[in-house]
Each structure stands twice: as structure tokens, then as C-alpha cells.
């Protein structure tokens, strides 16, 4: 039995994984899948978000041990969660069996305008000035997903608004998470664990070439989805699950 830990990104919680944990479980029937929330999000929304990725790692380690789950863990992580996974694997390689990094970006491999596409600055600045939870969730969906027709997308927005009403992410915590992501710098050496990098060619939030550079610098396995958005598990979770299963099969056969 392998413990797979799924880590989300900025201002997202475990319910934002949608159907993906079930899809991954179907592809990896022997896996135990855990979806912890980072401090400031979801069930942990009342906690103060750390301003460093390293402190997020320490929180996750304590959380898993409190659940009775012992390492090593397989980490599958999106965006900011990818930074947490890299830091974890770098600091505690004996605790991490492998990492799957989805649409993540980090210094020094990518510049700021690539890590957050410059075309999005006006919308994000407007949100910071005017606020509004509904405006926020609609903007996030527009920037992170290419999924579905208008009715399906409206259903997603309403579901996400329900999450925010139940477990609201404060503006202060959102800024603290953004600050931790902006200042994170990847370790000088490649984490000493097997790495799979997944990227979305249709990512409107982050230039997908950030993932390509990361995979190249670290000589990691790479798969690119031709059309999905930044939230690849949302847009095509079945593709992600199949890519992970294929990679694991190659790992075992190597």
C-alpha cells in the first residue's frame, strides 16, 4: 500500500480536486489517497497561512503523522503545492518516495512574467482593488480551466462559492500564500527522488514552458497535455491518472 498525498495550490482546498482522487484511485488501486488542506484553506481556513514554503512542509508532515500515516509518501502536487513537494523532497528525501509536479513554476528556472502571465495582471489587480468572492471565483475559473460548456462552468462557480461560504479564505491568508510562492526558490540540487512533470499547453495562468525548463534542468520525466488549462486534474483528471500509472509502470520495469 502506497500513501499518495495530493497538494493543491493558492487558495484552493481538498474539494477543488473534484473527481480526480477517485480517478487516480481507479488507476492505482493499491494506493491510499490523502488530500490535506494547507493552512488557511478549506478545513484549515482559520489558521494563518505560512509565509514560507518550508513552514508549509512542516505543517503537512505533522498533519500526516497525526493521521497515523507514516512515510514514505508519494506526492502529487499542483502549482504552489508543487513547491511544497519539491521543498519536502529536498529537505526530507527519506520521507518522499516520488513526486508528480503539475503546472508548477519556480525560481531560478523561470522569470516572474512567465510564472504569472503578464496578460493576467489587469484582472488580478482589479480583483485586489475591488474584491468580491464571486468575482474572485469567476476569475480563477477563467484563468485555470478550459473545461466544459457554459452550464458546466456556471455549476463549478456555484460549487466553489459554496466552499468559500463554508470555509472562507481571508484576503490576508491569500496574500500570505501568494508571498510564499513568489519568494520560493528551488534548491540548487535536484531532489533525490523520481520526478514526473506534467504540463498543460493550454495553461492561461502560467507559461507551460516553466514546467518544460524544470524538467530539462532536473532531467525529469515529462508529459504535456495539448489543451487543458492550469488546473489539469480538473480539466482532464483521467489523463493525469493514466500518465501517472504509465510512469509508475516504467519505473517498475526499469
mmCIF file of C-alpha atoms in Angstrom:
data_model
loop_
_atom_site.group_PDB
_atom_site.id
_atom_site.type_symbol
_atom_site.label_atom_id
_atom_site.label_comp_id
_atom_site.label_asym_id
_atom_site.label_seq_id
_atom_site.Cartn_x
_atom_site.Cartn_y
_atom_site.Cartn_z
ATOM 1 C CA UNK A 1 0.000 0.000 0.000
ATOM 2 C CA UNK A 2 1.414 3.382 -1.056
ATOM 3 C CA UNK A 3 0.306 6.659 0.518
ATOM 4 C CA UNK A 4 -0.375 9.265 -2.171
ATOM 5 C CA UNK A 5 -0.595 12.822 -0.824
ATOM 6 C CA UNK A 6 -2.332 15.374 -3.065
ATOM 7 C CA UNK A 7 -1.354 19.022 -2.547
ATOM 8 C CA UNK A 8 -3.335 21.919 -4.047
ATOM 9 C CA UNK A 9 -2.336 25.456 -4.965
ATOM 10 C CA UNK A 10 -3.159 29.023 -3.957
ATOM 11 C CA UNK A 11 -6.470 29.489 -2.112
ATOM 12 C CA UNK A 12 -7.679 26.009 -3.074
ATOM 13 C CA UNK A 13 -8.798 23.193 -0.794
ATOM 14 C CA UNK A 14 -9.247 19.443 -0.996
ATOM 15 C CA UNK A 15 -12.754 19.662 -2.505
ATOM 16 C CA UNK A 16 -11.336 21.508 -5.508
ATOM 17 C CA UNK A 17 -9.799 18.194 -6.598
ATOM 18 C CA UNK A 18 -13.312 17.222 -7.686
ATOM 19 C CA UNK A 19 -13.440 13.716 -9.160
ATOM 20 C CA UNK A 20 -9.684 13.385 -9.513
ATOM 21 C CA UNK A 21 -8.912 11.420 -6.301
ATOM 22 C CA UNK A 22 -11.377 8.763 -7.478
ATOM 23 C CA UNK A 23 -9.835 8.739 -10.953
ATOM 24 C CA UNK A 24 -6.344 8.341 -9.502
ATOM 25 C CA UNK A 25 -7.581 5.621 -7.160
ATOM 26 C CA UNK A 26 -9.058 3.705 -10.095
ATOM 27 C CA UNK A 27 -5.718 3.898 -11.938
ATOM 28 C CA UNK A 28 -3.731 2.992 -8.797
ATOM 29 C CA UNK A 29 -5.956 0.522 -6.937
ATOM 30 C CA UNK A 30 -3.325 -0.214 -4.271
ATOM 31 C CA UNK A 31 -2.878 3.460 -3.360
ATOM 32 C CA UNK A 32 -4.237 5.176 -0.260
ATOM 33 C CA UNK A 33 -5.049 8.746 -1.314
ATOM 34 C CA UNK A 34 -4.920 11.648 1.160
ATOM 35 C CA UNK A 35 -5.934 15.239 0.370
ATOM 36 C CA UNK A 36 -4.775 17.517 3.208
ATOM 37 C CA UNK A 37 -5.552 21.230 3.245
ATOM 38 C CA UNK A 38 -2.719 23.724 3.572
ATOM 39 C CA UNK A 39 -3.048 26.231 6.462
ATOM 40 C CA UNK A 40 -5.506 28.996 5.568
ATOM 41 C CA UNK A 41 -7.529 26.855 3.153
ATOM 42 C CA UNK A 42 -10.505 24.502 3.470
ATOM 43 C CA UNK A 43 -10.836 22.822 6.852
ATOM 44 C CA UNK A 44 -7.696 24.733 7.918
ATOM 45 C CA UNK A 45 -9.063 28.127 6.851
ATOM 46 C CA UNK A 46 -8.949 29.558 10.383
ATOM 47 C CA UNK A 47 -5.189 29.006 10.606
ATOM 48 C CA UNK A 48 -2.701 31.628 9.494
ATOM 49 C CA UNK A 49 -1.052 30.729 6.193
ATOM 50 C CA UNK A 50 2.742 30.480 6.481
ATOM 51 C CA UNK A 51 4.811 32.947 4.510
ATOM 52 C CA UNK A 52 7.399 30.303 3.622
ATOM 53 C CA UNK A 53 7.019 27.061 1.736
ATOM 54 C CA UNK A 54 9.307 25.369 4.280
ATOM 55 C CA UNK A 55 6.769 26.008 7.056
ATOM 56 C CA UNK A 56 4.013 24.552 4.855
ATOM 57 C CA UNK A 57 6.115 21.398 4.598
ATOM 58 C CA UNK A 58 6.405 21.143 8.364
ATOM 59 C CA UNK A 59 2.649 21.546 8.745
ATOM 60 C CA UNK A 60 1.980 18.750 6.227
ATOM 61 C CA UNK A 61 4.439 16.404 7.929
ATOM 62 C CA UNK A 62 2.769 16.918 11.298
ATOM 63 C CA UNK A 63 -0.703 16.592 9.774
ATOM 64 C CA UNK A 64 0.051 13.225 8.160
ATOM 65 C CA UNK A 65 1.682 11.829 11.270
ATOM 66 C CA UNK A 66 -1.351 12.923 13.316
ATOM 67 C CA UNK A 67 -3.471 10.837 10.919
ATOM 68 C CA UNK A 68 -1.268 7.829 11.631
ATOM 69 C CA UNK A 69 0.231 7.852 8.128
ATOM 70 C CA UNK A 70 3.929 7.075 8.116
ATOM 71 C CA UNK A 71 6.405 7.872 5.323
ATOM 72 C CA UNK A 72 7.482 7.363 2.663
ATOM 73 C CA UNK A 73 4.852 9.299 0.745
ATOM 74 C CA UNK A 74 4.221 9.758 -2.959
ATOM 75 C CA UNK A 75 3.429 13.434 -3.575
ATOM 76 C CA UNK A 76 1.212 14.684 -6.402
ATOM 77 C CA UNK A 77 1.091 18.448 -6.366
ATOM 78 C CA UNK A 78 -0.330 21.345 -8.361
ATOM 79 C CA UNK A 79 1.108 24.854 -8.645
ATOM 80 C CA UNK A 80 2.035 26.104 -5.129
ATOM 81 C CA UNK A 81 1.622 22.526 -3.949
ATOM 82 C CA UNK A 82 4.452 21.627 -6.333
ATOM 83 C CA UNK A 83 6.770 23.978 -4.464
ATOM 84 C CA UNK A 84 5.778 22.279 -1.208
ATOM 85 C CA UNK A 85 6.527 18.880 -2.746
ATOM 86 C CA UNK A 86 9.945 19.985 -4.033
ATOM 87 C CA UNK A 87 10.916 21.506 -0.683
ATOM 88 C CA UNK A 88 9.724 18.385 1.146
ATOM 89 C CA UNK A 89 11.673 16.034 -1.110
ATOM 90 C CA UNK A 90 14.755 18.229 -0.830
ATOM 91 C CA UNK A 91 14.681 18.519 2.967
ATOM 92 C CA UNK A 92 13.493 15.008 3.801
ATOM 93 C CA UNK A 93 14.278 12.677 0.880
ATOM 94 C CA UNK A 94 13.784 9.581 3.038
ATOM 95 C CA UNK A 95 10.141 10.607 3.560
ATOM 96 C CA UNK A 96 9.307 11.039 -0.129
ATOM 97 C CA UNK A 97 9.088 8.084 -2.485
ATOM 98 C CA UNK A 98 8.374 10.104 -5.637
ATOM 99 C CA UNK A 99 6.895 13.411 -6.853
ATOM 100 C CA UNK A 100 4.462 14.314 -9.613
ATOM 101 C CA UNK A 101 4.607 18.066 -10.266
ATOM 102 C CA UNK A 102 1.722 19.630 -12.213
ATOM 103 C CA UNK A 103 1.994 23.072 -13.822
ATOM 104 C CA UNK A 104 4.375 24.364 -11.221
ATOM 105 C CA UNK A 105 6.990 27.049 -11.706
ATOM 106 C CA UNK A 106 9.777 28.374 -9.550
ATOM 107 C CA UNK A 107 12.875 30.453 -9.463
ATOM 108 C CA UNK A 108 15.548 30.316 -10.806
ATOM 109 C CA UNK A 109 14.222 28.378 -13.805
ATOM 110 C CA UNK A 110 11.532 30.895 -14.815
ATOM 111 C CA UNK A 111 11.021 34.645 -14.633
ATOM 112 C CA UNK A 112 8.109 36.296 -12.839
ATOM 113 C CA UNK A 113 6.228 37.258 -16.030
ATOM 114 C CA UNK A 114 6.360 33.594 -17.088
ATOM 115 C CA UNK A 115 5.342 32.228 -13.696
ATOM 116 C CA UNK A 116 2.324 34.529 -13.788
ATOM 117 C CA UNK A 117 1.487 35.527 -17.367
ATOM 118 C CA UNK A 118 1.582 39.302 -17.801
ATOM 119 C CA UNK A 119 -1.751 39.252 -19.677
ATOM 120 C CA UNK A 120 -3.434 38.437 -16.357
ATOM 121 C CA UNK A 121 -2.095 41.405 -14.400
ATOM 122 C CA UNK A 122 -5.086 43.748 -15.100
ATOM 123 C CA UNK A 123 -7.669 41.175 -13.969
ATOM 124 C CA UNK A 124 -5.724 40.261 -10.841
ATOM 125 C CA UNK A 125 -5.067 43.912 -9.982
ATOM 126 C CA UNK A 126 -8.754 44.716 -10.448
ATOM 127 C CA UNK A 127 -9.688 41.871 -8.125
ATOM 128 C CA UNK A 128 -7.273 43.116 -5.463
ATOM 129 C CA UNK A 129 -8.726 46.633 -5.689
ATOM 130 C CA UNK A 130 -12.440 45.765 -5.836
ATOM 131 C CA UNK A 131 -12.545 42.403 -4.053
ATOM 132 C CA UNK A 132 -15.653 40.221 -4.089
ATOM 133 C CA UNK A 133 -15.764 36.458 -3.656
ATOM 134 C CA UNK A 134 -17.884 35.802 -6.745
ATOM 135 C CA UNK A 135 -15.616 37.946 -8.905
ATOM 136 C CA UNK A 136 -12.642 36.072 -7.447
ATOM 137 C CA UNK A 137 -14.015 32.602 -8.190
ATOM 138 C CA UNK A 138 -15.072 33.501 -11.721
ATOM 139 C CA UNK A 139 -11.629 34.926 -12.435
ATOM 140 C CA UNK A 140 -9.925 31.828 -11.020
ATOM 141 C CA UNK A 141 -12.052 29.574 -13.211
ATOM 142 C CA UNK A 142 -11.348 31.674 -16.300
ATOM 143 C CA UNK A 143 -7.596 31.616 -15.661
ATOM 144 C CA UNK A 144 -7.218 27.986 -14.615
ATOM 145 C CA UNK A 145 -9.682 25.900 -16.617
ATOM 146 C CA UNK A 146 -10.719 25.237 -20.193
ATOM 147 C CA UNK A 147 -13.357 22.767 -19.060
ATOM 148 C CA UNK A 148 -16.915 22.323 -20.266
ATOM 149 C CA UNK A 149 -19.741 24.420 -21.662
ATOM 150 C CA UNK A 150 -21.307 27.494 -20.072
ATOM 151 C CA UNK A 151 -23.726 25.494 -17.912
ATOM 152 C CA UNK A 152 -20.982 23.220 -16.565
ATOM 153 C CA UNK A 153 -18.727 26.173 -15.794
ATOM 154 C CA UNK A 154 -21.547 28.002 -14.011
ATOM 155 C CA UNK A 155 -22.142 24.897 -11.912
ATOM 156 C CA UNK A 156 -18.467 24.846 -10.959
ATOM 157 C CA UNK A 157 -18.561 28.506 -9.919
ATOM 158 C CA UNK A 158 -21.602 27.947 -7.730
ATOM 159 C CA UNK A 159 -19.971 24.913 -6.118
ATOM 160 C CA UNK A 160 -16.793 26.880 -5.442
ATOM 161 C CA UNK A 161 -18.791 29.740 -3.957
ATOM 162 C CA UNK A 162 -20.334 27.216 -1.591
ATOM 163 C CA UNK A 163 -16.859 26.140 -0.500
ATOM 164 C CA UNK A 164 -15.928 29.762 0.150
ATOM 165 C CA UNK A 165 -19.055 30.370 2.188
ATOM 166 C CA UNK A 166 -18.336 27.350 4.365
ATOM 167 C CA UNK A 167 -14.555 27.760 4.665
ATOM 168 C CA UNK A 168 -13.661 31.316 3.585
ATOM 169 C CA UNK A 169 -10.059 32.113 2.665
ATOM 170 C CA UNK A 170 -9.242 35.522 4.116
ATOM 171 C CA UNK A 171 -7.585 38.160 1.984
ATOM 172 C CA UNK A 172 -4.675 38.196 4.422
ATOM 173 C CA UNK A 173 -4.141 34.460 4.027
ATOM 174 C CA UNK A 174 -4.431 34.721 0.246
ATOM 175 C CA UNK A 175 -1.695 37.372 0.218
ATOM 176 C CA UNK A 176 0.478 35.334 2.567
ATOM 177 C CA UNK A 177 0.194 32.318 0.245
ATOM 178 C CA UNK A 178 0.998 34.455 -2.787
ATOM 179 C CA UNK A 179 4.006 35.905 -0.985
ATOM 180 C CA UNK A 180 5.311 32.457 -0.039
ATOM 181 C CA UNK A 181 5.031 31.308 -3.669
ATOM 182 C CA UNK A 182 6.654 34.454 -5.068
ATOM 183 C CA UNK A 183 9.711 34.241 -2.819
ATOM 184 C CA UNK A 184 10.258 30.486 -3.102
ATOM 185 C CA UNK A 185 13.459 29.415 -4.812
ATOM 186 C CA UNK A 186 14.087 25.851 -5.888
ATOM 187 C CA UNK A 187 17.013 24.065 -4.210
ATOM 188 C CA UNK A 188 20.296 24.109 -6.072
ATOM 189 C CA UNK A 189 20.354 20.338 -6.407
ATOM 190 C CA UNK A 190 17.645 18.165 -7.911
ATOM 191 C CA UNK A 191 15.602 16.376 -5.237
ATOM 192 C CA UNK A 192 16.928 12.832 -4.924
ATOM 193 C CA UNK A 193 13.597 11.153 -5.754
ATOM 194 C CA UNK A 194 11.938 10.077 -9.020
ATOM 195 C CA UNK A 195 10.190 13.049 -10.646
ATOM 196 C CA UNK A 196 7.381 13.306 -13.193
ATOM 197 C CA UNK A 197 6.487 16.749 -14.540
ATOM 198 C CA UNK A 198 3.054 17.268 -16.121
ATOM 199 C CA UNK A 199 2.263 20.449 -18.050
ATOM 200 C CA UNK A 200 -0.739 21.911 -19.879
ATOM 201 C CA UNK A 201 -0.087 23.553 -23.229
ATOM 202 C CA UNK A 202 -3.347 25.486 -22.761
ATOM 203 C CA UNK A 203 -2.348 26.984 -19.394
ATOM 204 C CA UNK A 204 -3.503 30.624 -19.341
ATOM 205 C CA UNK A 205 -2.187 31.364 -15.859
ATOM 206 C CA UNK A 206 1.405 30.112 -16.049
ATOM 207 C CA UNK A 207 3.538 29.698 -19.168
ATOM 208 C CA UNK A 208 3.753 25.927 -19.583
ATOM 209 C CA UNK A 209 7.366 26.322 -20.675
ATOM 210 C CA UNK A 210 8.170 26.830 -16.983
ATOM 211 C CA UNK A 211 7.448 23.127 -16.479
ATOM 212 C CA UNK A 212 9.449 22.215 -19.572
ATOM 213 C CA UNK A 213 12.503 24.094 -18.259
ATOM 214 C CA UNK A 214 12.132 22.495 -14.846
ATOM 215 C CA UNK A 215 12.009 19.010 -16.364
ATOM 216 C CA UNK A 216 15.010 19.779 -18.557
ATOM 217 C CA UNK A 217 17.155 21.159 -15.718
ATOM 218 C CA UNK A 218 16.338 18.229 -13.451
ATOM 219 C CA UNK A 219 16.292 15.552 -16.151
ATOM 220 C CA UNK A 220 12.784 14.578 -15.073
ATOM 221 C CA UNK A 221 10.165 12.628 -16.999
ATOM 222 C CA UNK A 222 7.769 14.975 -18.815
ATOM 223 C CA UNK A 223 4.279 14.714 -20.317
ATOM 224 C CA UNK A 224 2.404 17.632 -21.898
ATOM 225 C CA UNK A 225 -1.375 17.790 -22.299
ATOM 226 C CA UNK A 226 -2.219 19.519 -25.602
ATOM 227 C CA UNK A 227 -5.211 21.576 -24.499
ATOM 228 C CA UNK A 228 -6.005 21.552 -20.775
ATOM 229 C CA UNK A 229 -5.734 24.599 -18.551
ATOM 230 C CA UNK A 230 -3.686 25.255 -15.432
ATOM 231 C CA UNK A 231 -5.933 23.028 -13.294
ATOM 232 C CA UNK A 232 -5.059 19.924 -15.281
ATOM 233 C CA UNK A 233 -6.674 17.431 -12.840
ATOM 234 C CA UNK A 234 -9.942 19.359 -13.174
ATOM 235 C CA UNK A 235 -9.834 19.621 -16.958
ATOM 236 C CA UNK A 236 -8.680 16.058 -17.651
ATOM 237 C CA UNK A 237 -8.179 14.046 -14.492
ATOM 238 C CA UNK A 238 -8.340 10.763 -16.382
ATOM 239 C CA UNK A 239 -5.345 11.841 -18.490
ATOM 240 C CA UNK A 240 -3.350 12.721 -15.349
ATOM 241 C CA UNK A 241 -4.186 9.409 -13.693
ATOM 242 C CA UNK A 242 -3.201 7.477 -16.838
ATOM 243 C CA UNK A 243 0.071 9.423 -17.149
ATOM 244 C CA UNK A 244 0.968 8.640 -13.532
ATOM 245 C CA UNK A 245 0.107 4.943 -13.934
ATOM 246 C CA UNK A 246 2.191 4.736 -17.128
ATOM 247 C CA UNK A 247 5.148 6.407 -15.410
ATOM 248 C CA UNK A 248 4.935 4.049 -12.445
ATOM 249 C CA UNK A 249 4.833 1.050 -14.773
ATOM 250 C CA UNK A 250 8.004 2.287 -16.440
ATOM 251 C CA UNK A 251 9.571 2.887 -13.035
ATOM 252 C CA UNK A 252 8.900 -0.720 -12.022
ATOM 253 C CA UNK A 253 10.146 -2.069 -15.326
ATOM 254 C CA UNK A 254 13.376 -0.080 -15.261
#
